[in-house]
Coordinates of C-alpha atoms and ligand atoms in Angstrom, one line a residue:
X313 CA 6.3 18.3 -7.2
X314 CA 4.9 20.7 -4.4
X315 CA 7.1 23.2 -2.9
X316 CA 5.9 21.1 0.3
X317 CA 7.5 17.9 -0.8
X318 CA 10.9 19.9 -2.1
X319 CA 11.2 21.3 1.3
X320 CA 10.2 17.9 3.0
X321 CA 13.2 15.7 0.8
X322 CA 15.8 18.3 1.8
X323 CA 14.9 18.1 5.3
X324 CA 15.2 14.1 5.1
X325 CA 17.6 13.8 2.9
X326 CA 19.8 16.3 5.7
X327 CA 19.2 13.5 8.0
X328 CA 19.2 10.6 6.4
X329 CA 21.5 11.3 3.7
X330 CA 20.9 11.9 0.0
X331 CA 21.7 8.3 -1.8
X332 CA 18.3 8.0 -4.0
X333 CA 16.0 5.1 -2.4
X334 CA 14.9 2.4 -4.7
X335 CA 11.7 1.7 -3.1
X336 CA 9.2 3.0 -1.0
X337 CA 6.8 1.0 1.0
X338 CA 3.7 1.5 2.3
X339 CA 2.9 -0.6 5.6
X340 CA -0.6 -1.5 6.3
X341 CA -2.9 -2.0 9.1
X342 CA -0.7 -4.9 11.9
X343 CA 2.0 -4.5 9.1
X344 CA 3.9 -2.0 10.2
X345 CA 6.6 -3.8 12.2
X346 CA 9.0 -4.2 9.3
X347 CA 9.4 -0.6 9.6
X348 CA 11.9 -1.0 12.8
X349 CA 13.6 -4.0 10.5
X350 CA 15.3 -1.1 8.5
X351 CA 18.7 0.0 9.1
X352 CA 18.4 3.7 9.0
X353 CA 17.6 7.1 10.2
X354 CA 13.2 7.2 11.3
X355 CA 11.5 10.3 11.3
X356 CA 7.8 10.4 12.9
X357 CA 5.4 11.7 10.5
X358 CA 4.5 14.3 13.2
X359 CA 7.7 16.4 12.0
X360 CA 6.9 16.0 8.4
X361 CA 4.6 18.6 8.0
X362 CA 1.7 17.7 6.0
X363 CA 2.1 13.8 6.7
X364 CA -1.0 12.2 7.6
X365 CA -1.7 12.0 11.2
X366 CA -2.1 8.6 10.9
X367 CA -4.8 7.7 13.2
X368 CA -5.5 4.4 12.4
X369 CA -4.5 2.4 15.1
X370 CA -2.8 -0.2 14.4
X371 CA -0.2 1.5 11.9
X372 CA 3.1 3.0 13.1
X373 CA 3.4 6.7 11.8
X374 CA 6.7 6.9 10.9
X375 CA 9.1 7.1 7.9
X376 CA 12.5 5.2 7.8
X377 CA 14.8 5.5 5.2
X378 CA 18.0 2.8 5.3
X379 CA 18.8 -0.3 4.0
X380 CA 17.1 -3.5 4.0
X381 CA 18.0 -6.6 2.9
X382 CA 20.7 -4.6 1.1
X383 CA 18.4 -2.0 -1.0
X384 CA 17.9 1.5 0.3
X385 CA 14.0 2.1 1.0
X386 CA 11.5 4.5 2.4
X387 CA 9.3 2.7 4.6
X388 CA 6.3 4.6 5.4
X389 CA 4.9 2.6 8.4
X390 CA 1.4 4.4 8.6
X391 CA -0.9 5.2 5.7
X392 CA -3.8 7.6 5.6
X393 CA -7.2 6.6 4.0
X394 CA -9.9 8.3 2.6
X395 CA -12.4 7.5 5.1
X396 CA -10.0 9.7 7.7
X397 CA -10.6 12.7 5.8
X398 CA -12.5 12.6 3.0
X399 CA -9.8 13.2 0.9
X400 CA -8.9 10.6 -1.9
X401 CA -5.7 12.4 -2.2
X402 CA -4.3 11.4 1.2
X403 CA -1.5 10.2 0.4
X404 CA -0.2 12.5 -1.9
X405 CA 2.4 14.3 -0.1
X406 CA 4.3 11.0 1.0
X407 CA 4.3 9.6 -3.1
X408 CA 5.6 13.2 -4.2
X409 CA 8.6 12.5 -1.2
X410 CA 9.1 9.1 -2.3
X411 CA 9.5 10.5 -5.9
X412 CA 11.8 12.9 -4.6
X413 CA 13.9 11.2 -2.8
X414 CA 14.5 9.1 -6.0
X415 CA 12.3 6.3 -5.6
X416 CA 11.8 4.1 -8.9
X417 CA 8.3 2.2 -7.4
X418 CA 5.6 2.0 -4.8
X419 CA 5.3 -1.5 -2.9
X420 CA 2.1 -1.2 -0.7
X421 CA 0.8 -3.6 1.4
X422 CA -2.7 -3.9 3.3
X423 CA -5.3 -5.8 4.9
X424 CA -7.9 -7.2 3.2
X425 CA -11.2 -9.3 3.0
X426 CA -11.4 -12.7 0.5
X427 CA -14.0 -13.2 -1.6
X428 CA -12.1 -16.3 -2.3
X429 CA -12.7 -19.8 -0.6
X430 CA -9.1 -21.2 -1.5
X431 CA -7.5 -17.3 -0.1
X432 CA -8.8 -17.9 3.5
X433 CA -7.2 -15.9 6.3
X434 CA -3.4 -15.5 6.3
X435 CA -3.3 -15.9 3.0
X436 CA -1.2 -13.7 0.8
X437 CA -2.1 -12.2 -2.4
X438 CA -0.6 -10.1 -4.9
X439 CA -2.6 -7.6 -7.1
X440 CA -3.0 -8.1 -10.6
X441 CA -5.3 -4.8 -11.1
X442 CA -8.2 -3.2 -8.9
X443 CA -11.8 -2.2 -9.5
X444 CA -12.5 1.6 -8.1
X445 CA -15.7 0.3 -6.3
X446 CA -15.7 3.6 -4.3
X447 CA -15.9 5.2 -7.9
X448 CA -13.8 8.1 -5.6
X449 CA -10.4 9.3 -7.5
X450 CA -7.0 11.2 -5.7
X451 CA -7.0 12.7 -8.9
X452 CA -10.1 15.0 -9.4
X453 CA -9.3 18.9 -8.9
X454 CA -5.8 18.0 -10.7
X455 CA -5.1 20.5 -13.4
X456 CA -2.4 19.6 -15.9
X457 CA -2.8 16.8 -18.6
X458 CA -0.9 13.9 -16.6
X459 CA -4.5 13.3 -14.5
X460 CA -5.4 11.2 -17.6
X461 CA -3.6 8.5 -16.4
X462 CA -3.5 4.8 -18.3
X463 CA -4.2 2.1 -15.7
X464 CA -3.1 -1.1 -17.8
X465 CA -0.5 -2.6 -16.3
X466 CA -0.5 -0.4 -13.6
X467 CA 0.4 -3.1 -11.2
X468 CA 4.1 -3.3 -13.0
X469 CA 4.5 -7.1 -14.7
X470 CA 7.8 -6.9 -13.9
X471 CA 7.3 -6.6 -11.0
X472 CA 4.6 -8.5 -10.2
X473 CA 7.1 -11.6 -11.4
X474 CA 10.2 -11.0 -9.2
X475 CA 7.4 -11.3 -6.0
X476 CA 6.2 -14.4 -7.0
X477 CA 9.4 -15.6 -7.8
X478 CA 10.5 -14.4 -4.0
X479 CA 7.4 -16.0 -2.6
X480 CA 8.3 -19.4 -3.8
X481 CA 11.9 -19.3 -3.5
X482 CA 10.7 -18.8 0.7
X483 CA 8.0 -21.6 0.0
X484 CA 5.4 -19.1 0.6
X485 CA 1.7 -19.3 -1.5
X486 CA 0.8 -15.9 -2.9
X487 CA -2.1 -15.8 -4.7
X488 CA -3.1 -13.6 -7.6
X489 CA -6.2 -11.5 -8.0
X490 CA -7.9 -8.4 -8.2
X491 CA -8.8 -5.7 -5.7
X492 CA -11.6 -4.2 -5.0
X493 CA -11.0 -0.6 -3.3
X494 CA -14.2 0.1 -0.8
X495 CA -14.3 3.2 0.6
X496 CA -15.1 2.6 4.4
X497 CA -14.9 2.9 7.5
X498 CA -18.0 0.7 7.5
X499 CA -17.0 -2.7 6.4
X500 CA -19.0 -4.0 3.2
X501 CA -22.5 -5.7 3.4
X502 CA -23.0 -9.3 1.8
X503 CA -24.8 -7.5 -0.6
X504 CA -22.0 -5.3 -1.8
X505 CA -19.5 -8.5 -1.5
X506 CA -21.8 -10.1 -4.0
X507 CA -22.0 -7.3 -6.1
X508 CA -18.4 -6.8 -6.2
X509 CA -17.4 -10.9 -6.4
X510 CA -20.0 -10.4 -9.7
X511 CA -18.2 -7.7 -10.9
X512 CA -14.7 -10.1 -10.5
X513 CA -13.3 -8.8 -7.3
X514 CA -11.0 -11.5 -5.2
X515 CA -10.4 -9.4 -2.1
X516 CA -11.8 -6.3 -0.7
X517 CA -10.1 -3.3 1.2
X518 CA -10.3 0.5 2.1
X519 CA -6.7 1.7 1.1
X520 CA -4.0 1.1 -2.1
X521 CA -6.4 2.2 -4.6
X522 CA -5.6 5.5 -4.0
X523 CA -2.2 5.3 -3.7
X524 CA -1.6 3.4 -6.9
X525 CA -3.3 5.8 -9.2
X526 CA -0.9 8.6 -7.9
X527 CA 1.9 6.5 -8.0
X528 CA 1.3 5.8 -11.8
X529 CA 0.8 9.4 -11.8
X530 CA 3.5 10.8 -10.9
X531 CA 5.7 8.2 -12.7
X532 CA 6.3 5.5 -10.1
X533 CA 6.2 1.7 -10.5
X534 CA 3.7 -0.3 -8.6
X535 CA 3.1 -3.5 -6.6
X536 CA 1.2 -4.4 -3.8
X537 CA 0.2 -7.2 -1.5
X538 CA -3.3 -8.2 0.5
X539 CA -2.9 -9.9 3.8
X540 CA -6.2 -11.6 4.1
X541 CA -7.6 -11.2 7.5
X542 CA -10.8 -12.4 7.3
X543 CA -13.5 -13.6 4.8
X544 CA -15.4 -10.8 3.4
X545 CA -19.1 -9.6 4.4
X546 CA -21.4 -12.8 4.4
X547 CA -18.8 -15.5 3.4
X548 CA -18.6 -17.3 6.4
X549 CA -19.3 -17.0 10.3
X550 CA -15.7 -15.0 11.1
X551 CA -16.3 -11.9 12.8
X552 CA -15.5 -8.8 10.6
X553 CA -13.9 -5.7 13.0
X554 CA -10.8 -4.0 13.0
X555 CA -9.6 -5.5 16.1
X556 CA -9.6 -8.8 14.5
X557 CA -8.2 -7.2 11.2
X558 CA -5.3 -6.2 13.8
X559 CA -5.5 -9.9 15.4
X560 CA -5.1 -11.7 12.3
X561 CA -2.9 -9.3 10.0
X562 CA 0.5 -10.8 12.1
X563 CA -0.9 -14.5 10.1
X564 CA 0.0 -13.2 7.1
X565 CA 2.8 -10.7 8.0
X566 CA 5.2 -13.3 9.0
X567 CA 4.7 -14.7 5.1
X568 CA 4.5 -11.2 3.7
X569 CA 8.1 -10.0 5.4
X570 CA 9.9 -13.1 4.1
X571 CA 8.4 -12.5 0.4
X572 CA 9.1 -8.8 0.6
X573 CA 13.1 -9.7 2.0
X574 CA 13.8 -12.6 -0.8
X575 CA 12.6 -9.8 -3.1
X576 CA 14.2 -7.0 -2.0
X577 CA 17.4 -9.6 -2.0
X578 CA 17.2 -10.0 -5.6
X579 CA 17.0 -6.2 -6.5
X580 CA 20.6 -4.7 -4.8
Ligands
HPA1058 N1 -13.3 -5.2 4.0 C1 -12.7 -4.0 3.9 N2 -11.5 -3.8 4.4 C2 -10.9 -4.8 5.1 C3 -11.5 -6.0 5.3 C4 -12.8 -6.3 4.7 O1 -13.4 -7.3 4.9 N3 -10.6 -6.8 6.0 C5 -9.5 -6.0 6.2 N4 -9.7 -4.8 5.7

């Protein structure tokens, strides 16, 4: 871990105590609202130095650590994305944190086009693996050994099981499929969502990607969830723009927040 993140876990853990957190989450864009759900001490990322600025609007740039539903969780309300900086490694800092402050796995969550007529907008679905359409890596410029990271499995079964069991104990449909990570901040052309639906894509989005590979990397567990927010590129008449990514996300987030609750219920 970077002398960074050492110094960053002692300054939260003087705040917010040092109990190890079982899970972090990642919030995505209109998601972040379950941050202020947690029972805890927040921090902005402003005072974490080295945090992303998180200027995305539409994410809430702060890190809580508490207890929800029972299990103690870092909630990181904002994420950074490649397209912000041209770094794939954006999100480094906060993994290595999570890490340190004990936390077993990654649950990120995120807006996303379908590719899939029965996953129309609201829907929920939970990733089974990705495709690196970007073809970028957080992982290029890393020295030792561990950047040869195996990505089978790296969405955790396990895992993968206890959210779908949430979902339909709380009669909520979440689909399964594969993500396709798109670098952005242009949204895709019909050409590219037929490429990519070709290729075996379900849903299409500009964040997780990343993250996930240095989860795996530096040893966490992973899991994430699409909000679908609108059809992707070409598959229907629904505008595609960020403010109706933001419009739409609360269709899903509603769903997503009583999946993520039953499942966090199920893990004290
Ligand atoms: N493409 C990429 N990212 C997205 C989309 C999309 O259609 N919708 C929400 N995030």
């Amino acid at each position: 871990m970077s002398r960074n993140a050492d110094d960053l876990v002692r300054f939260i853990q003087d705040r917010a105590g040092d109990a190890p957190v079982k899970y972090g989450l990642i919030l995505g864009s209109g998601l972040g609202h379950l941050a202020d759900a947690v029972d805890g001490v927040s921090i902005d990322y402003a005072k974490l130095t080295g945090f992303p600025h998180a200027g995305v609007s539409g994410h809430n740039p702060k890190l809580v650590i508490g207890t929800l539903e029972g299990v103690r969780v870092a909630v990181f309300g904002g994420r950074a994305h490649y397209y912000e900086t041209g770094r794939g490694d954006a999100m480094r800092l906060p993994l290595e944190v999570l890490k340190g402050l004990g936390g077993e796995a990654l649950i990120a969550t995120n807006a996303a086009g379908s590719l899939r007529p029965d996953m129309p907008t609201g829907s929920l679905m939970c990733l089974t693996d990705h495709i690196n359409f970007s073809g970028l890596n957080p992982l290029i410029g890393e020295q030792s050994d561990a950047r040869f990271v195996p990505m089978k499995d790296a969405y955790d079964p396990a895992l993968r099981a206890a959210l779908l069991s949430a979902a339909q104990a709380s009669d909520v449909d979440l689909a399964q499929g594969v993500y396709a990570w798109y670098s952005g901040p242009s949204f895709e052309t019909p050409a590219e969502i037929r490429a990519i639906k070709l290729l075996g894509a379900d849903a299409v989005g500009m964040s997780t990607v990343p993250e996930v590979i240095l989860a795996r990397f530096l040893g966490l567990k992973a899991a994430a969830i699409s909000t679908i927010t609108n059809m992707a590129a070409g598959m229907s008449d629904e505008a595609i723009s960020h403010e109706h990514t933001k419009a739409m996300a609360p269709l899903g987030a509603a769903k997503l927040d009583k999946v993520l609750r039953r499942f966090l219920q199920t893990q004290t």
